[in-house]
PDB file of C-alpha atoms in Angstrom:
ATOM      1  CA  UNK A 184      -8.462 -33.951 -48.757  1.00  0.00           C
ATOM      2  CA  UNK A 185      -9.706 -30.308 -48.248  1.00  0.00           C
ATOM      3  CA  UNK A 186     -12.281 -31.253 -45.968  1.00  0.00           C
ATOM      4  CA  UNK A 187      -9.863 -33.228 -43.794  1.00  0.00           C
ATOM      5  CA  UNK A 188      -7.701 -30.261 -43.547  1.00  0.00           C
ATOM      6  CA  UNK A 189     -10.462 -27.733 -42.519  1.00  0.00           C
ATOM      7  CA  UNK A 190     -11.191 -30.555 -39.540  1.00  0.00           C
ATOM      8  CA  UNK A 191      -7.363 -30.495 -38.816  1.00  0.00           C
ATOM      9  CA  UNK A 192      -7.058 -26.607 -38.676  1.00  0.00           C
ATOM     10  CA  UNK A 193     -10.418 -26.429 -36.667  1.00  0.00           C
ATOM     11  CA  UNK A 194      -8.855 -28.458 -34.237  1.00  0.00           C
ATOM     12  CA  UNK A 195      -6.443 -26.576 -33.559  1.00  0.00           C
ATOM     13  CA  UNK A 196      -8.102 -23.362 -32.887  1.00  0.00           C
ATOM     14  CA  UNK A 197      -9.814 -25.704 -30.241  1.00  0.00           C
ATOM     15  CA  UNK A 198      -6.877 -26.144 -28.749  1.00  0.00           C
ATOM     16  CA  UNK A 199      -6.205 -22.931 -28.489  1.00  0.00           C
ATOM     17  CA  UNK A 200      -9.116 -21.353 -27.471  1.00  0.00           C
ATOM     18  CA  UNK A 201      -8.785 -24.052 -24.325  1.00  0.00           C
ATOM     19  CA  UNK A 202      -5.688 -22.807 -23.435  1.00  0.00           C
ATOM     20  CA  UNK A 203      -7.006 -19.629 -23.073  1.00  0.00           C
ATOM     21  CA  UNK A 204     -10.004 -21.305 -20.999  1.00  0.00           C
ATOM     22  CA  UNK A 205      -7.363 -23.317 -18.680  1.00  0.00           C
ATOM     23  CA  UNK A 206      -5.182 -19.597 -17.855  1.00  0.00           C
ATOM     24  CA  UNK A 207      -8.319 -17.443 -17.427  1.00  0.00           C
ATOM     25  CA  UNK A 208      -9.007 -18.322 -13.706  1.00  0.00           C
ATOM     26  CA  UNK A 209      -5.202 -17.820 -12.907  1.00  0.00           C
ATOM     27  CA  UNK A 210      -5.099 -14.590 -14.706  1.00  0.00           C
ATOM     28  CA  UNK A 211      -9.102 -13.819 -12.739  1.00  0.00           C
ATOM     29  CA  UNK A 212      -7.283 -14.707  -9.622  1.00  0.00           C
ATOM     30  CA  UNK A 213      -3.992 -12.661  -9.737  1.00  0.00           C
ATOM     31  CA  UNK A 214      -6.358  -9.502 -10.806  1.00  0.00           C
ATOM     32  CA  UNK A 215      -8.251 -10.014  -8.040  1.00  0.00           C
ATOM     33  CA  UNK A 216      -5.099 -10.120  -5.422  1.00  0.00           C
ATOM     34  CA  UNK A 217      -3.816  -7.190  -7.233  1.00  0.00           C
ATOM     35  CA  UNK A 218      -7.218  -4.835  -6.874  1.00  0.00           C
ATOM     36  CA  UNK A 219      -7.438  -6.160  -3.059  1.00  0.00           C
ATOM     37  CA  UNK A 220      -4.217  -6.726  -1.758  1.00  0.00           C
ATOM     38  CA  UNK A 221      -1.685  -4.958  -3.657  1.00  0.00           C
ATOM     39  CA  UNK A 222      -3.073  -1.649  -4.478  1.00  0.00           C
ATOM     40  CA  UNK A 223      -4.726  -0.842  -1.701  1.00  0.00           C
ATOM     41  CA  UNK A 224      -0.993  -1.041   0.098  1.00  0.00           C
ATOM     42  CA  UNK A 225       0.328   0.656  -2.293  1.00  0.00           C
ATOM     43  CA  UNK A 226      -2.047   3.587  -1.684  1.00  0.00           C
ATOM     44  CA  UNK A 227      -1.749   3.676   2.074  1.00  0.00           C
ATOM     45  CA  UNK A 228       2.441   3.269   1.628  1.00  0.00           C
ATOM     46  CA  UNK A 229       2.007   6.653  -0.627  1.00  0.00           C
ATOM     47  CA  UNK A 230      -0.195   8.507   2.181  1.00  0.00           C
ATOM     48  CA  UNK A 231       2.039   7.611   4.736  1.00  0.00           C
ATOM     49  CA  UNK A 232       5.019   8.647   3.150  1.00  0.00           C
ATOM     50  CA  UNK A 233       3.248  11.636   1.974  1.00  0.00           C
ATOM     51  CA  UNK A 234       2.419  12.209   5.576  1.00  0.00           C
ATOM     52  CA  UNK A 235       6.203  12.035   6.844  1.00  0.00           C
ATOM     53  CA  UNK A 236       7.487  14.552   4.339  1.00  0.00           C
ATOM     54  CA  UNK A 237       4.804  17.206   5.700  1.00  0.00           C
ATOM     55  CA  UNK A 238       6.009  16.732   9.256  1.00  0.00           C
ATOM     56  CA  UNK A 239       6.948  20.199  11.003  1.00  0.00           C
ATOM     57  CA  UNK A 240       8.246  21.345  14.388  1.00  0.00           C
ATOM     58  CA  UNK A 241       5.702  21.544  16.795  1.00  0.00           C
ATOM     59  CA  UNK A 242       3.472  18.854  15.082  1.00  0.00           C
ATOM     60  CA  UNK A 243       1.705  16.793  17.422  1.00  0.00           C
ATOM     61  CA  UNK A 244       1.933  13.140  16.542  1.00  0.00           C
ATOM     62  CA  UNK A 245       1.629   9.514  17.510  1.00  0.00           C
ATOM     63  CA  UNK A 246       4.429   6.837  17.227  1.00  0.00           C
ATOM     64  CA  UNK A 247       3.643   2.852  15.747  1.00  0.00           C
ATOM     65  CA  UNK A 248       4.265   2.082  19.364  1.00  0.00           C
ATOM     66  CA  UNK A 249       1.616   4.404  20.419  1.00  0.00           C
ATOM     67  CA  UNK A 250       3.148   7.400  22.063  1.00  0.00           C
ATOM     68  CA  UNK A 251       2.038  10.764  22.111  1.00  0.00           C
ATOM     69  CA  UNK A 252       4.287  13.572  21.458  1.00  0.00           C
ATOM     70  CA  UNK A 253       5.165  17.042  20.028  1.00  0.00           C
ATOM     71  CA  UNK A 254       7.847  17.563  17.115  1.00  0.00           C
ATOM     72  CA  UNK A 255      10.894  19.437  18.838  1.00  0.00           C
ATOM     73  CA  UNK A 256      13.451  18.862  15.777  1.00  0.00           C
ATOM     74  CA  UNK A 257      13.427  17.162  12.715  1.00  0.00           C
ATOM     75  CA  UNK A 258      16.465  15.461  11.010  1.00  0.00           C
ATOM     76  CA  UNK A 259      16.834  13.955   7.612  1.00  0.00           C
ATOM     77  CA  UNK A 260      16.209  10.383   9.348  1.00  0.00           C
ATOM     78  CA  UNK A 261      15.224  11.429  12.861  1.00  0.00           C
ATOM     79  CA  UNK A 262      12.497  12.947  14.798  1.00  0.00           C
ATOM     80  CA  UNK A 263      12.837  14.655  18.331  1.00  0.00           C
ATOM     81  CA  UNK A 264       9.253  14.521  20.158  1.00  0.00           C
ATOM     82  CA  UNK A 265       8.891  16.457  23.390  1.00  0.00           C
ATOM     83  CA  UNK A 266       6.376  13.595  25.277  1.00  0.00           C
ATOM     84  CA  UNK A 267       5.967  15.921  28.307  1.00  0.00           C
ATOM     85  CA  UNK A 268       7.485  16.789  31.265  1.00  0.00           C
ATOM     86  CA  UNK A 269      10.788  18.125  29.501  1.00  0.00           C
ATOM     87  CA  UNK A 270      11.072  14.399  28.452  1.00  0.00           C
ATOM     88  CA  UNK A 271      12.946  13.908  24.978  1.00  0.00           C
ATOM     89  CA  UNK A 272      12.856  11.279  22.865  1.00  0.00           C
ATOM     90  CA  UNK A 273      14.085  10.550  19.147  1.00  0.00           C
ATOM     91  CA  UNK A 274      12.758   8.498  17.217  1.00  0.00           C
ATOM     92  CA  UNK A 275      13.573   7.244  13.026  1.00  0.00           C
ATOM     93  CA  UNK A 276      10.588   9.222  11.176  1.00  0.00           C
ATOM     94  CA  UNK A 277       9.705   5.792   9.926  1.00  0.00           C
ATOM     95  CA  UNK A 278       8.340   5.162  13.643  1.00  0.00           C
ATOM     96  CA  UNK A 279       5.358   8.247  13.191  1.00  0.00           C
ATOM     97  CA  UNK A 280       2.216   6.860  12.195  1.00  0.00           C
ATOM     98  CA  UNK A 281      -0.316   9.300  12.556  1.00  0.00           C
ATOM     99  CA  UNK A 282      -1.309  12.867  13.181  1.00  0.00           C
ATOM    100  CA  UNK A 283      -3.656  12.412  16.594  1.00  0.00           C
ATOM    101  CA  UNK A 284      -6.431  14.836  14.896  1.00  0.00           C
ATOM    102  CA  UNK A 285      -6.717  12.459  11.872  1.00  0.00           C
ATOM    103  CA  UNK A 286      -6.887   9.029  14.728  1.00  0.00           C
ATOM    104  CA  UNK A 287      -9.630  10.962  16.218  1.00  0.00           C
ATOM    105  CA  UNK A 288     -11.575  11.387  13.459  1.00  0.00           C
ATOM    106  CA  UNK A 289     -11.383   7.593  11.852  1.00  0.00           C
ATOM    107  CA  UNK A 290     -12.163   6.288  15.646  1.00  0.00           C
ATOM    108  CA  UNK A 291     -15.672   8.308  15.692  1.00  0.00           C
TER     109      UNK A 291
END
C-alpha cells in the first residue's frame, strides 16, 4: 500500500510539472511581445509627451503632416505656428512631432 501511494503522489507532481511545461512558451511569447512591442512604445509615447510639455514660443518645429513652422502662441490644447510669409496656422499640440534640429540629426 505505501509504495502504491508514493507512485500515485509522484504522478501527480508529473502532472504538474507538465502544466508548467505546456504554459511556458505562452508565458516566453507574451514576454517577448512585451520587451519588443510594448515597451519600446511606451518609451517613445513618454518622450513625445515629454517633448510637447517643453514646447515654447518661438520654437521651431515640424507637424505629423510634415510642415515646418515657428511657435507664435501656445494654448492649453493648441499651437499657433508662423509657417512663413505672415501665414498662421493652429494646430492641436498633439499634431507636433519633432523639433527639426533633433530630425536632422537621426537622418545623418
Amino acid at each position: 500500500m505505501y509504495l502504491n501511494s508514493i507512485i500515485l503522489m509522484m504522478g501527480s507532481q508529473e502532472g504538474e510539472g507538465n502544466q508548467l511545461m505546456n504554459f511556458l512558451p505562452l508565458i516566453l511569447i507574451v514576454l517577448v511581445f512585451y520587451l519588443f512591442f510594448i515597451r519600446p512604445q511606451m518609451k517613445k509615447s513618454k518622450d513625445q509627451k515629454k517633448f510637447r510639455e517643453a514646447l515654447k514660443k518661438g520654437d521651431k518645429v515640424i507637424t505629423i503632416g510634415g510642415i515646418h513652422g515657428k511657435i507664435l502662441e501656445i494654448s492649453e490644447t493648441t499651437i499657433t505656428l508662423d509657417i512663413g510669409n505672415q501665414i498662421r496656422m493652429t494646430f492641436q499640440k498633439s499634431a507636433i512631432s519633432a523639433d527639426p534640429s533633433t530630425q536632422q540629426l537621426e537622418n545623418k
